[in-house]
Coordinates of C-alpha atoms in Angstrom, one line a residue:
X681 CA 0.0 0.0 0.0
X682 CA 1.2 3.6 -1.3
X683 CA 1.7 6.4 2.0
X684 CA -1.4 8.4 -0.1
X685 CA -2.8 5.0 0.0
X686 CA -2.6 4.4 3.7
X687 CA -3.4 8.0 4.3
X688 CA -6.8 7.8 2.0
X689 CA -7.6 4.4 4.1
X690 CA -9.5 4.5 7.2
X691 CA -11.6 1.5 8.6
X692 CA -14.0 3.2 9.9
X693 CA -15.1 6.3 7.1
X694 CA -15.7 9.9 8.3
X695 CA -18.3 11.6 6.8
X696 CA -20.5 15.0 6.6
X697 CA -23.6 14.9 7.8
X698 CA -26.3 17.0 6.3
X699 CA -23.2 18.9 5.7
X700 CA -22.2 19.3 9.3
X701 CA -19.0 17.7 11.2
X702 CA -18.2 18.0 14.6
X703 CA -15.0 16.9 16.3
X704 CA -14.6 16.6 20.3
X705 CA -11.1 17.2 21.4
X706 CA -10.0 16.0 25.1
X707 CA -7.3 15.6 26.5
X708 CA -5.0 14.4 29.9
X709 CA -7.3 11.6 31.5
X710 CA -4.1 10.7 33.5
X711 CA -5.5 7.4 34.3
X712 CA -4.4 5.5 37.5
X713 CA -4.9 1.7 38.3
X714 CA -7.9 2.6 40.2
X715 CA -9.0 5.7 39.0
X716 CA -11.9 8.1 40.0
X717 CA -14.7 7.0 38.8
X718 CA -16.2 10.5 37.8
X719 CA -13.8 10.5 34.8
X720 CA -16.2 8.0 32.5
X721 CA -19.1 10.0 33.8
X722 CA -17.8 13.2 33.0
X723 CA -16.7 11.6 29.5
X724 CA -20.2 10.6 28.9
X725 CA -21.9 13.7 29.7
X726 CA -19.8 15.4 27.6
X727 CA -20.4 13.1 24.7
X728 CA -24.2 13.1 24.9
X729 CA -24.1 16.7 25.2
X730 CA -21.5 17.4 22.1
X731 CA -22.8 14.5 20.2
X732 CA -19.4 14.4 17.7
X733 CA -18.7 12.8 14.6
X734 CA -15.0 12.2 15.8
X735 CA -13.2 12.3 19.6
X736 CA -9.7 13.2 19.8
X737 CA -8.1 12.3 22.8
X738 CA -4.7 14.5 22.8
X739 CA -2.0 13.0 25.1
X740 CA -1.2 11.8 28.4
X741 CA -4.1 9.2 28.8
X742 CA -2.4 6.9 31.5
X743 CA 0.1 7.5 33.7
X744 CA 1.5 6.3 37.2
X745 CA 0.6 2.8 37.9
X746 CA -1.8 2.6 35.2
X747 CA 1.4 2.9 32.6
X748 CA 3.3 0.3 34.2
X749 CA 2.4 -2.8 31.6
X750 CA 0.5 -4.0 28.7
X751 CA -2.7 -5.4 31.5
X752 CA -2.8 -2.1 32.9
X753 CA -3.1 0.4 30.2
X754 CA -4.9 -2.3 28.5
X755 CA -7.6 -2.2 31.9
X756 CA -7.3 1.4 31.8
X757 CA -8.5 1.4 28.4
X758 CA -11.4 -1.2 28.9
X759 CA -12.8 0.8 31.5
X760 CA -12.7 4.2 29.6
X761 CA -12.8 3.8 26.3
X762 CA -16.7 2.4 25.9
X763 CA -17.8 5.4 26.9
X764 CA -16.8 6.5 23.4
X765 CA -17.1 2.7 21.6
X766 CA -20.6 1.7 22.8
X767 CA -21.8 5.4 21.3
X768 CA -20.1 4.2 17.9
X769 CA -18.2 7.1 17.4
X770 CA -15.2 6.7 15.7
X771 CA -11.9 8.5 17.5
X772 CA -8.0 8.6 17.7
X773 CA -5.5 9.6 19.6
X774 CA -1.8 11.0 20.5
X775 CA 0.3 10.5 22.6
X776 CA 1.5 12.5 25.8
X777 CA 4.9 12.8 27.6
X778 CA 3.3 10.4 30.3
X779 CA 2.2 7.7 28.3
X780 CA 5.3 5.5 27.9
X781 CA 6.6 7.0 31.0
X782 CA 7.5 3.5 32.8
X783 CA 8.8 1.8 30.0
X784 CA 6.1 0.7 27.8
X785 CA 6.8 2.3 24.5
X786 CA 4.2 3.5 22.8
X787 CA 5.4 1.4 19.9
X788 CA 3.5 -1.2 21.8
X789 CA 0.7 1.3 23.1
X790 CA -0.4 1.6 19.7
X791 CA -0.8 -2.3 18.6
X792 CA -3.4 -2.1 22.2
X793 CA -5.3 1.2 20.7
X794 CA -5.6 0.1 17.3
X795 CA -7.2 -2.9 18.4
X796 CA -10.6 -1.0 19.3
X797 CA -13.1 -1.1 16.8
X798 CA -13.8 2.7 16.2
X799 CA -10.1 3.7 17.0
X800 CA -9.4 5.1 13.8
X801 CA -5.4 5.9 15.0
X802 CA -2.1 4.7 12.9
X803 CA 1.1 3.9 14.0
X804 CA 2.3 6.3 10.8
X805 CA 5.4 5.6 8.7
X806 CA 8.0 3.6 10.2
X807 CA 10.6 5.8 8.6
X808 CA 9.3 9.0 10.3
X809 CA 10.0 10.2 14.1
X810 CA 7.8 9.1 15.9
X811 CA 4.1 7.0 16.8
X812 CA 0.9 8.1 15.9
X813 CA 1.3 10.4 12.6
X814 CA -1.9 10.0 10.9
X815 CA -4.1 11.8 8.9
X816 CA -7.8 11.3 8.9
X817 CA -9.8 12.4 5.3
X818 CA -13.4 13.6 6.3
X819 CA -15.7 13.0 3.3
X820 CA -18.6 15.2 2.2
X821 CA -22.0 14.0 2.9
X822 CA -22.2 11.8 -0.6
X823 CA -19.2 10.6 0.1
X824 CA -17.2 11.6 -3.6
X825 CA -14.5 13.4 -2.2
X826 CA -12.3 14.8 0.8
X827 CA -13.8 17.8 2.2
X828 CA -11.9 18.3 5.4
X829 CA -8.0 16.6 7.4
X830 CA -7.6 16.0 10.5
X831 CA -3.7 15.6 11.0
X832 CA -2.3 14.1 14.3
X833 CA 1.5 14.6 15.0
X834 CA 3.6 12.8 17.8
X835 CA 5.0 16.0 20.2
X836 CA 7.4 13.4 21.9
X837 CA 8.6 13.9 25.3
X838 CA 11.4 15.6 27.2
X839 CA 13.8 17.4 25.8
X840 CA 16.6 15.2 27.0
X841 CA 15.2 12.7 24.1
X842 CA 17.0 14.9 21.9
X843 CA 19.7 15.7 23.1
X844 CA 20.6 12.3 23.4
X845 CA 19.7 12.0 19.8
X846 CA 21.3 14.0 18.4
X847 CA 24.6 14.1 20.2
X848 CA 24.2 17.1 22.4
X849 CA 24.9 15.0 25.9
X850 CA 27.8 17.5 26.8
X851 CA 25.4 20.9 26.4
X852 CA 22.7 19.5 29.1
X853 CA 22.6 22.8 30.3
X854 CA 20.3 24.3 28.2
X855 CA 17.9 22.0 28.8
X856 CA 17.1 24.2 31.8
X857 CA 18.0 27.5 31.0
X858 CA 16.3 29.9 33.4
X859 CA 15.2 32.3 30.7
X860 CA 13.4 30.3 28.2
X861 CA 9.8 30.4 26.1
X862 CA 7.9 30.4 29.3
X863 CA 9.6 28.9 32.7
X864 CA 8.2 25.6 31.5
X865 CA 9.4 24.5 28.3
X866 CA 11.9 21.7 29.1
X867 CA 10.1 19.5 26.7
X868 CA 10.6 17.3 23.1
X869 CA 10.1 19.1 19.2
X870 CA 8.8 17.9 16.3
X871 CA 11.6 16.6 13.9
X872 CA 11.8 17.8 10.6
X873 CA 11.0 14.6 9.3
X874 CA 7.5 14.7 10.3
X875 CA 7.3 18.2 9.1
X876 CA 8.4 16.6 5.8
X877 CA 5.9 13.9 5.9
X878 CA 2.9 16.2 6.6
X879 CA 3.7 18.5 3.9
X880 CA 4.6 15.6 0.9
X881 CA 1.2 14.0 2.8
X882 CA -0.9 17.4 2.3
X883 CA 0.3 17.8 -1.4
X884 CA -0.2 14.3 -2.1
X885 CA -3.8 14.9 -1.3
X886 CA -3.9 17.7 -2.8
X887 CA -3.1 16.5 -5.9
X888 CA -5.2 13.3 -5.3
X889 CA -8.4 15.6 -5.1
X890 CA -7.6 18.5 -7.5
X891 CA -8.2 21.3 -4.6
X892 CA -6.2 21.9 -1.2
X893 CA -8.1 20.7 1.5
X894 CA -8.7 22.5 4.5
X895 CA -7.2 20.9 7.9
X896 CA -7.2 20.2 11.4
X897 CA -4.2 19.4 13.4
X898 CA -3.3 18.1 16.9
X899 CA -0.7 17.5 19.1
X900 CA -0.1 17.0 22.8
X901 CA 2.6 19.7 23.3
X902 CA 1.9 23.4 22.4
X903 CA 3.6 25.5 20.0
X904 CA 6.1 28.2 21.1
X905 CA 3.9 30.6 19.2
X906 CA 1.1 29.5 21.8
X907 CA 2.7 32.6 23.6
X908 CA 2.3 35.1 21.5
X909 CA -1.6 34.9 21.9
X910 CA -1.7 36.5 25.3
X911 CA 1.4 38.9 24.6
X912 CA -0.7 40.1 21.9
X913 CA -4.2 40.0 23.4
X914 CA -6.2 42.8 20.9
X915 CA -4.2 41.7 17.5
X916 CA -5.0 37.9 18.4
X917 CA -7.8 38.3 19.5
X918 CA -7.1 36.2 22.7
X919 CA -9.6 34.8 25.0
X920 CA -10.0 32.5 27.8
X921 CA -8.4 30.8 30.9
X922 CA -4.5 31.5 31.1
X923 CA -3.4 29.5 34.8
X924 CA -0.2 28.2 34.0
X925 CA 2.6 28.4 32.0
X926 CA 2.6 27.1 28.3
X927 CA 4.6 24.4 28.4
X928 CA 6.1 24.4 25.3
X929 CA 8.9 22.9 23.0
X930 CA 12.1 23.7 24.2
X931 CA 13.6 23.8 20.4
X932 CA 11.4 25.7 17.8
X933 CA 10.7 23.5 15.4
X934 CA 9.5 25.7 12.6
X935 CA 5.9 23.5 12.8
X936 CA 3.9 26.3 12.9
X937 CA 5.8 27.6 9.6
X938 CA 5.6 25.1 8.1
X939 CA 1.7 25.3 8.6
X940 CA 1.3 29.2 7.6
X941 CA 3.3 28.1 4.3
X942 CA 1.6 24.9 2.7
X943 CA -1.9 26.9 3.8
X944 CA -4.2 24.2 4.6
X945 CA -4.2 23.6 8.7
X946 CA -6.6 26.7 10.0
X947 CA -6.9 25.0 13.6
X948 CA -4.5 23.6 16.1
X949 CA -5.1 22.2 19.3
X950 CA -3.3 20.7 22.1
X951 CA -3.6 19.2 25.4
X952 CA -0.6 19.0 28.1
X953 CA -1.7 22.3 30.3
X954 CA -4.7 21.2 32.0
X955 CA -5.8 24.6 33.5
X956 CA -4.9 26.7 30.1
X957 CA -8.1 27.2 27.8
X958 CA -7.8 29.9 25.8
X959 CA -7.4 30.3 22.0
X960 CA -6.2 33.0 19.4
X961 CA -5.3 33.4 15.7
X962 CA -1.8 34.3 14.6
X963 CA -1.2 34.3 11.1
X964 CA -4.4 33.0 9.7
X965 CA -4.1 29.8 12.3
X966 CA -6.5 29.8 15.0
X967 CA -4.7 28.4 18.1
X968 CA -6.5 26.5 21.1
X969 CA -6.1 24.4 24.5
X970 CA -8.8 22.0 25.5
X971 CA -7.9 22.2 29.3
X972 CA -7.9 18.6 30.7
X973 CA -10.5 15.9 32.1
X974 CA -8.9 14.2 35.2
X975 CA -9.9 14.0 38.7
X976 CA -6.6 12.0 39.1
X977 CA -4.1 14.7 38.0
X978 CA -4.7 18.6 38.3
X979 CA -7.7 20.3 37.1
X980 CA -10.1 23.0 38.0
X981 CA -13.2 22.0 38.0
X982 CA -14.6 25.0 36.3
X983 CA -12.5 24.5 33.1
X984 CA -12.4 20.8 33.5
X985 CA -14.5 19.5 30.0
X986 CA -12.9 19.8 26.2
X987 CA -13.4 21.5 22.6
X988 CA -15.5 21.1 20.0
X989 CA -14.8 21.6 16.2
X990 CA -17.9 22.5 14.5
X991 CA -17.0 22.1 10.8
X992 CA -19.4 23.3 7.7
X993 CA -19.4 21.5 4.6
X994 CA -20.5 24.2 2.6
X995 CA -17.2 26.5 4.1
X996 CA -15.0 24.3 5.6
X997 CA -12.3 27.0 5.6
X998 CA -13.7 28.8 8.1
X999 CA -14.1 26.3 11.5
X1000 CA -16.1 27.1 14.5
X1001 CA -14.3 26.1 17.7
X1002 CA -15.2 26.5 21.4
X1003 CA -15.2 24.6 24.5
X1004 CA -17.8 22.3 26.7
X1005 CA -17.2 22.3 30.3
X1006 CA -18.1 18.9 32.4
X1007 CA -19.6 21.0 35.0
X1008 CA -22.7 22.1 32.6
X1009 CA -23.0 18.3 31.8
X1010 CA -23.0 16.3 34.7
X1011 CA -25.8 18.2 36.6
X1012 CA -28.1 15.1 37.2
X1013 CA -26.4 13.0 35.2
X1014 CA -27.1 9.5 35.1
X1015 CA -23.4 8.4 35.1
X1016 CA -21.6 6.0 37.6
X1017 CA -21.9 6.4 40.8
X1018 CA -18.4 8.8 41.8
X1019 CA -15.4 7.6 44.1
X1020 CA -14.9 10.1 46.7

């Protein structure tokens, strides 16, 4: 199978409806062993209130001891993920900095994911940094051709990852330099690889459907440029929860360039700051958190919830994008019963 081939292929097909599309971003469940049960009744609140087309879940889904083998993530997963699979609505995911964090690569992760019946995720090419590059093609409502992408990208970890990679063991210190992006940013980049692959992938398609496609993308980390939206609140027109640092790349790695030139990804979201929901444009690209939905990690229970993507056939160019709080969901709820 050809990469446009494996791109175009998706065993579950996403499709307009009556021209409309709606995507549900979430992020951070930081799952534990025996986590708090208010997590899958949060999750299905949220997804009979949002009723989306596609969930994204963006990073960090288990950590702790819930990371610590195959039969725990697996449990983790079996608990969770019906929530979304009994509603049969088709979803993927990327991975966070905590996911492989005691030794289970996500290499293996993603052979557990993939074998979910809606999970539309893909390992992505072998020969690109990296697990869990994908693209997802979103068909119009008769189905004859791509109307809108939806492009995942692996954020990797800590920044020490690359340094060891590319043979900078001896310069550790500026790993932690005390003046940085923003006090937090002592995390992985992209690698220019996978900025290759997404821009040969979006002129493949391109080409494959005579018109450039309008896209989605999503990571775990944020983008450096994530900073510029509050330092420029009135020409971004910034708005929204601000509680922590962005905890950005640590190496700029010209992603978000990359994006404004090839001209077809109008949104990015991420996960990774769990009290940060606000959004901006900069350049054309509309920039967003979707907070987090943990009672496990750190949240606030007032931002607590995740972001839709409401998506017009008719002008898919121009994306609605805003978020749903678990608090206005759960009221009365009949969920499972919550571990206090």
């Amino acid at each position: 199978m050809s990469e446009l081939e494996n791109n175009l292929y998706l065993k579950k097909e996403l499709r307009f409806k009556n021209g409309k599309f709606r995507i549900l971003c979430l992020s951070d469940f930081h799952g534990v062993a025996n986590f708090d049960r208010r997590l899958t009744r949060d999750l299905s609140a949220l997804l009979d209130a949002s009723k989306p087309d596609l969930v994204l879940l963006l990073g960090d889904i288990v950590w702790r001891d819930a990371a610590e083998s195959v039969e725990s993530i697996t449990a983790f997963l079996k608990e969770v993920i019906p929530c979304i699979e009994d509603r049969k609505i088709p979803w993927a995911h990327v991975f966070g900095g905590h996911d492989d964090e005691k030794g289970i690569s996500n290499e293996v992760q993603q052979k557990i994911y993939e074998q979910f019946e809606y999970c539309l995720s893909k390992r992505g090419p072998e020969d690109v940094s990296g697990v869990g590059n994908f693209v997802l093609p979103v068909r119009s409502t008769d189905g004859e051709k791509i109307v809108y992408n939806v492009w995942g990208l692996d954020s990797h970890d800590g920044a020490g990852d690359f340094a060891d990679e590319f043979g900078l063991q001896k310069d550790r210190w500026w790993l932690f330099l005390p003046d940085n992006f923003s006090l937090d940013s002592h995390y992985d980049t992209f690698r220019f690889d996978q900025l290759m692959w997404y821009w040969n992938s979006s002129k493949e398609l391109e080409e494959h459907e005579g018109q450039k496609i309008p896209a989605l993308m999503v990571s775990h980390m944020p983008l450096p440029e994530y900073i510029l939206l509050y330092k420029n609140v009135a020409q971004t027109v910034y708005r929204g929860s601000r509680r922590e640092h962005c905890g950005c790349n640590m190496i700029n790695s010209g992603l978000f360039s990359t994006i404004v030139q090839r001209g077809d990804v109008k949104t990015f979201i991420c996960g990774h700051d769990h009290i940060n929901d606000y959004e901006g444009t900069y350049c054309g690209v509309k920039m967003a958190y979707d907070a987090g939905l943990n009672y496990d990690g750190y949240c606030d229970d007032d931002l607590r919830g995740g972001r839709i993507v409401d998506v017009d056939e008719a002008d898919p160019w121009n994306v609605k994008t805003y978020m749903i709080y678990s608090a206005d969901c759960v009221e009365n709820y009949p969920g499972e019963e919550e571990r206090l």
